[in-house]
């Protein structure tokens, strides 16, 4: 029998960005809130302290700050007719655990969405006709506009101390930023970081090619900063340990640094760690949630009753919890009915490495997770599918999040993997090479979805989440096109050699190699309850006291990293709960 | 290895290192750096740390490990080799970690075959992949090369065997040769490059070779410098300077 805990106004699953934002907003509104986090508590001055935190063996091999797959993982297959197998070792994406979640070991690239990303389907249809979309492509509009989200994008940047340069300010294009972005109501809270050599060379080459380069918006601080909550950040010192690591320097925005310090003292807030949520409990008719069940640190099953349940467990695990708890009908790819699991999507990431001689001091060991230079000339509305051959777009950039030798030294083409020649190759590459990346959008398809696996279980006896996903022709064409553009740009810089990895026809999704943790979709927001799991306010259409404001809500992925959008959606959801739901609980949109 | 003469003398040394039970002299040679250790291999050096006695690997496996990492990362004109930097010690210690027992891997069945895009789908944790792989490779060598184990082959033959393992050209009894090779190489590199506290990368030798400043963790002053190489040597987790 589960131990029944004292009832709360709201229970939040997960202490990542979504969990932290929702807890802040809902405790501000006077609600009694508890966060249940499956991992341990973490704070800079204990867990991310220098120098221990930057041990590469622990961070990038033992994956100390990431989720252990021993308890739960996902199974993956390429198509409906094959059997999925588990992701046994960490590979293409790396979910987090512990207080801060992946938000403590992310890189810090902090984009908004482009206005046209939010109504992609209707934009495409208006400009090119319905036929532009290949059969099976199931992209949809977000049910929310850029204008509605703008104040929340902006607020989240101020919470994070994002460093960047506005390109469009109150409708006017300003010099130095991204001229193609949606109009901002104010500048970034901090100016751009200094750029490293690879970023500077990228800027030069992009200019030469007629593109419009701008500093990547980075939630890695370019100066000392105090956020609107009074949380202090220090200037980033380019230590090179962002991705996979907690920030030792109070410089990379994280829930741990930017939000939790305010919450920890609040009487109406409680954080319970080592608490693994197993399912959301529903009333007998399945129409309302009554709370959640979880395992506490001692392995005892507990019941946490609550009036509101917020899923902040990361995109994939939000979908998993919804499927296990039967919140909404599961998607069936054959009949294309059902909503939960629908439109799972990823990111189309490709890399081009440039190798130079010894006079070029690229110093890969210096790094800043979100900094560097990018351009958007092939993203959003600038990509014309009738010319490029693909729907979507992508951002091309130079980024140097910091490289250490245990994380791997990419060597020039022709260098073997071991022996004397490898040693020479590694030595040459470590300080005299850098890379550019193409980060492309990934469309949604009828046959790319999430459901429960029939063969594999997690350590708690629940079926694992099953992912059915492979690259489609559209994304392979995008990869070839965008990598080609990046290669053209590299040539301007005259490197000794380059190494690129464009996808070719027949390239299958590979789960071994890290690509990005930008897994999106599966419980998407939309205007129609038949084709979306969540309404405009991230509220379940089926169980109106459940909200799931993670990247699971994206109907497809745009060319950008997701977290700026995730944060904005969380604030947007919280506003709806505060201003509408609390006064009048029930569906916020009539189906 | 370009210098055959040198490699032969080092080979004799490695032989003495593994045939003598892991005594003070042999391991001291290991710490000193093999190429220069020459005849002093049996005399314990003063002021050197205690010899390392493997706890995970048995004598036969230890012989394999030393020979194999010496081929994967040899001593040469570019810098120190894996043996002199203590990579065998790293491997022995790392094989006893929870990580090598599969603590962060999903280890439940059913175990199904899948194409390479889905990664390792077998049931062995890392330490057993390495152990079973070593036994399998030695068995393969004994069968193919008139009863010689891997470590007893000459260097060229060892390299040829490693290449074939890497390319999946050798069929091992219990495990994919590609998988074993990939994991063994990754472990060897991790030992070579990770912080000295883990047992390898003695005196930060690998970091010095590639010009990696180790755990300095602060480059703000250097981001804008374009015309000079980074001037400072490495620092390790214990705060030592290399
Ligand atoms: C290495 C890396 C680099 C990245 N870089 C970038 C970047 O540069 N830019 C960008 O925009 N995005 C980046 N991301 C993605 C970014 O981290 C995520 O988009 C973001 O953290 C999502 O926030 P979230 O709150 O939804 O999930 P998370 O931050 O992952 O938090 C979810 C929390 O829920 C907990 N949890 C899960 N299941 C349960 C359960 N059943 N019970 C209790 N607790 C549970 C987890 O332990 C975790 O703490 C990166 C991710 C990684 C891993």
Short mmCIF file of N, CA and C in Angstrom, two decimals, chain A residues 11-87:
data_model
loop_
_atom_site.label_atom_id
_atom_site.label_comp_id
_atom_site.label_asym_id
_atom_site.label_seq_id
_atom_site.Cartn_x
_atom_site.Cartn_y
_atom_site.Cartn_z
N UNK A 11 1.51 19.33 -7.91
CA UNK A 11 2.70 18.48 -7.89
C UNK A 11 3.37 18.62 -9.25
N UNK A 12 4.70 18.77 -9.22
CA UNK A 12 5.47 18.92 -10.46
C UNK A 12 6.43 17.74 -10.58
N UNK A 13 6.42 17.10 -11.72
CA UNK A 13 7.34 15.98 -11.94
C UNK A 13 8.61 16.53 -12.61
N UNK A 14 9.73 16.46 -11.90
CA UNK A 14 11.01 16.85 -12.51
C UNK A 14 11.45 18.24 -12.10
N UNK A 15 12.75 18.38 -11.81
CA UNK A 15 13.33 19.66 -11.37
C UNK A 15 14.25 20.26 -12.42
N UNK A 16 13.86 20.18 -13.69
CA UNK A 16 14.62 20.83 -14.77
C UNK A 16 14.09 22.24 -15.00
N UNK A 17 14.30 22.76 -16.21
CA UNK A 17 13.83 24.12 -16.53
C UNK A 17 12.32 24.24 -16.33
N UNK A 18 11.57 23.29 -16.87
CA UNK A 18 10.11 23.39 -16.78
C UNK A 18 9.67 23.34 -15.33
N UNK A 19 10.22 22.38 -14.58
CA UNK A 19 9.85 22.24 -13.18
C UNK A 19 10.14 23.50 -12.39
N UNK A 20 11.32 24.07 -12.61
CA UNK A 20 11.73 25.26 -11.86
C UNK A 20 10.83 26.45 -12.19
N UNK A 21 10.58 26.65 -13.48
CA UNK A 21 9.75 27.80 -13.89
C UNK A 21 8.33 27.66 -13.34
N UNK A 22 7.78 26.48 -13.48
CA UNK A 22 6.40 26.29 -13.01
C UNK A 22 6.33 26.45 -11.49
N UNK A 23 7.33 25.93 -10.79
CA UNK A 23 7.32 26.05 -9.32
C UNK A 23 7.42 27.52 -8.91
N UNK A 24 8.26 28.27 -9.60
CA UNK A 24 8.41 29.70 -9.28
C UNK A 24 7.08 30.42 -9.50
N UNK A 25 6.49 30.21 -10.65
CA UNK A 25 5.27 30.94 -10.98
C UNK A 25 4.09 30.54 -10.09
N UNK A 26 3.98 29.25 -9.82
CA UNK A 26 2.82 28.79 -9.04
C UNK A 26 2.97 29.12 -7.55
N UNK A 27 4.21 29.10 -7.03
CA UNK A 27 4.36 29.54 -5.63
C UNK A 27 4.17 31.05 -5.54
N UNK A 28 4.58 31.79 -6.57
CA UNK A 28 4.30 33.24 -6.62
C UNK A 28 2.79 33.48 -6.49
N UNK A 29 2.01 32.59 -7.10
CA UNK A 29 0.54 32.75 -7.08
C UNK A 29 -0.05 32.24 -5.77
N UNK A 30 0.81 31.79 -4.86
CA UNK A 30 0.33 31.39 -3.53
C UNK A 30 -0.01 29.91 -3.40
N UNK A 31 0.22 29.13 -4.46
CA UNK A 31 -0.10 27.70 -4.35
C UNK A 31 0.97 26.97 -3.54
N UNK A 32 0.53 25.89 -2.90
CA UNK A 32 1.47 24.97 -2.24
C UNK A 32 1.96 23.97 -3.27
N UNK A 33 3.27 23.94 -3.47
CA UNK A 33 3.83 23.18 -4.58
C UNK A 33 4.90 22.21 -4.09
N UNK A 34 4.89 20.99 -4.62
CA UNK A 34 5.99 20.07 -4.38
C UNK A 34 6.55 19.61 -5.72
N UNK A 35 7.89 19.59 -5.81
CA UNK A 35 8.55 18.99 -6.97
C UNK A 35 9.04 17.60 -6.57
N UNK A 36 8.78 16.62 -7.40
CA UNK A 36 9.33 15.29 -7.21
C UNK A 36 10.38 15.07 -8.28
N UNK A 37 11.62 14.86 -7.87
CA UNK A 37 12.74 14.73 -8.81
C UNK A 37 13.39 13.36 -8.61
N UNK A 38 13.56 12.62 -9.68
CA UNK A 38 14.07 11.24 -9.54
C UNK A 38 15.54 11.19 -9.10
N UNK A 39 16.30 12.22 -9.43
CA UNK A 39 17.74 12.21 -9.13
C UNK A 39 18.06 12.92 -7.83
N UNK A 40 19.36 13.06 -7.54
CA UNK A 40 19.78 13.72 -6.31
C UNK A 40 19.67 15.24 -6.37
N UNK A 41 19.77 15.89 -5.21
CA UNK A 41 19.83 17.34 -5.18
C UNK A 41 21.20 17.77 -5.69
N UNK A 42 21.25 18.94 -6.34
CA UNK A 42 22.54 19.43 -6.84
C UNK A 42 22.59 20.94 -6.75
N UNK A 43 23.76 21.43 -6.37
CA UNK A 43 23.97 22.87 -6.26
C UNK A 43 25.40 23.16 -6.67
N UNK A 44 25.66 24.39 -7.11
CA UNK A 44 27.00 24.68 -7.62
C UNK A 44 28.07 24.45 -6.57
N UNK A 45 27.83 25.03 -5.37
CA UNK A 45 28.89 25.02 -4.38
C UNK A 45 29.07 23.68 -3.66
N UNK A 46 28.48 22.64 -4.14
CA UNK A 46 28.78 21.34 -3.57
C UNK A 46 29.10 20.39 -4.71
N UNK A 47 28.19 20.35 -5.67
CA UNK A 47 28.30 19.32 -6.70
C UNK A 47 29.05 19.77 -7.95
N UNK A 48 29.05 21.07 -8.21
CA UNK A 48 29.71 21.55 -9.43
C UNK A 48 30.97 22.34 -9.08
N UNK A 49 31.55 22.08 -7.93
CA UNK A 49 32.70 22.88 -7.49
C UNK A 49 33.97 22.49 -8.25
N UNK A 50 34.78 23.50 -8.56
CA UNK A 50 36.08 23.29 -9.19
C UNK A 50 37.02 22.62 -8.21
N UNK A 51 37.92 21.71 -8.61
CA UNK A 51 38.05 21.22 -9.97
C UNK A 51 37.30 19.91 -10.24
N UNK A 52 36.76 19.32 -9.19
CA UNK A 52 36.21 17.97 -9.32
C UNK A 52 35.20 17.84 -10.47
N UNK A 53 34.37 18.87 -10.65
CA UNK A 53 33.28 18.77 -11.64
C UNK A 53 33.82 18.60 -13.06
N UNK A 54 35.04 19.04 -13.31
CA UNK A 54 35.52 18.98 -14.71
C UNK A 54 36.43 17.79 -14.96
N UNK A 55 36.17 16.71 -14.26
CA UNK A 55 36.87 15.46 -14.55
C UNK A 55 36.21 14.82 -15.77
N UNK A 56 36.94 14.76 -16.88
CA UNK A 56 36.34 14.25 -18.11
C UNK A 56 35.90 12.79 -18.02
N UNK A 57 36.65 12.01 -17.26
CA UNK A 57 36.26 10.60 -17.17
C UNK A 57 34.89 10.49 -16.49
N UNK A 58 34.71 11.24 -15.42
CA UNK A 58 33.43 11.16 -14.71
C UNK A 58 32.30 11.82 -15.50
N UNK A 59 32.59 12.96 -16.10
CA UNK A 59 31.53 13.71 -16.78
C UNK A 59 31.13 13.11 -18.12
N UNK A 60 32.13 12.75 -18.93
CA UNK A 60 31.80 12.36 -20.30
C UNK A 60 31.91 10.86 -20.56
N UNK A 61 32.51 10.09 -19.64
CA UNK A 61 32.52 8.63 -19.81
C UNK A 61 31.52 8.00 -18.83
N UNK A 62 31.69 8.32 -17.55
CA UNK A 62 30.75 7.79 -16.56
C UNK A 62 29.43 8.54 -16.57
N UNK A 63 29.41 9.68 -17.23
CA UNK A 63 28.18 10.45 -17.40
C UNK A 63 27.50 10.73 -16.06
N UNK A 64 28.31 11.25 -15.16
CA UNK A 64 27.89 11.46 -13.78
C UNK A 64 26.64 12.33 -13.64
N UNK A 65 26.47 13.31 -14.53
CA UNK A 65 25.34 14.24 -14.37
C UNK A 65 24.16 13.88 -15.27
N UNK A 66 24.30 12.77 -15.97
CA UNK A 66 23.24 12.35 -16.89
C UNK A 66 22.43 11.22 -16.26
N UNK A 67 21.31 10.97 -16.88
CA UNK A 67 20.47 9.87 -16.45
C UNK A 67 21.21 8.55 -16.64
N UNK A 68 21.11 7.66 -15.66
CA UNK A 68 21.62 6.30 -15.84
C UNK A 68 20.57 5.50 -16.59
N UNK A 69 21.02 4.76 -17.60
CA UNK A 69 20.05 3.99 -18.37
C UNK A 69 19.69 2.68 -17.68
N UNK A 70 20.36 2.38 -16.56
CA UNK A 70 20.07 1.11 -15.88
C UNK A 70 18.62 1.04 -15.43
N UNK A 71 18.06 2.18 -14.98
CA UNK A 71 16.67 2.17 -14.51
C UNK A 71 15.68 2.28 -15.66
N UNK A 72 15.92 3.25 -16.51
CA UNK A 72 14.97 3.42 -17.62
C UNK A 72 15.68 3.95 -18.84
N UNK A 73 15.22 3.51 -19.98
CA UNK A 73 15.76 3.99 -21.24
C UNK A 73 14.62 3.99 -22.25
N UNK A 74 14.93 4.10 -23.51
CA UNK A 74 13.89 3.97 -24.53
C UNK A 74 14.31 2.85 -25.49
N UNK A 75 13.35 2.29 -26.17
CA UNK A 75 13.71 1.36 -27.25
C UNK A 75 13.49 2.11 -28.57
N UNK A 76 14.22 1.65 -29.58
CA UNK A 76 14.20 2.40 -30.84
C UNK A 76 14.12 1.42 -32.01
N UNK A 77 13.39 1.81 -33.01
CA UNK A 77 13.38 1.08 -34.28
C UNK A 77 13.22 2.10 -35.39
N UNK A 78 13.56 1.66 -36.61
CA UNK A 78 13.51 2.59 -37.74
C UNK A 78 12.14 2.66 -38.39
N UNK A 79 11.40 1.57 -38.30
CA UNK A 79 10.09 1.58 -38.97
C UNK A 79 9.14 0.61 -38.29
N UNK A 80 7.90 0.67 -38.73
CA UNK A 80 6.83 -0.07 -38.08
C UNK A 80 6.99 -1.58 -38.17
N UNK A 81 7.75 -2.06 -39.15
CA UNK A 81 7.78 -3.50 -39.36
C UNK A 81 8.95 -4.18 -38.67
N UNK A 82 9.73 -3.44 -37.89
CA UNK A 82 10.86 -4.09 -37.20
C UNK A 82 10.65 -4.06 -35.69
N UNK A 83 11.46 -4.87 -34.99
CA UNK A 83 11.37 -4.93 -33.53
C UNK A 83 12.33 -3.90 -32.94
N UNK A 84 11.85 -3.13 -32.00
CA UNK A 84 12.71 -2.10 -31.38
C UNK A 84 13.65 -2.74 -30.37
N UNK A 85 14.85 -2.19 -30.28
CA UNK A 85 15.81 -2.66 -29.28
C UNK A 85 16.17 -1.48 -28.36
N UNK A 86 16.59 -1.79 -27.14
CA UNK A 86 16.85 -0.69 -26.21
C UNK A 86 18.10 0.11 -26.56
N UNK A 87 18.06 1.39 -26.22
CA UNK A 87 19.26 2.20 -26.23
C UNK A 87 20.00 1.82 -24.96
#
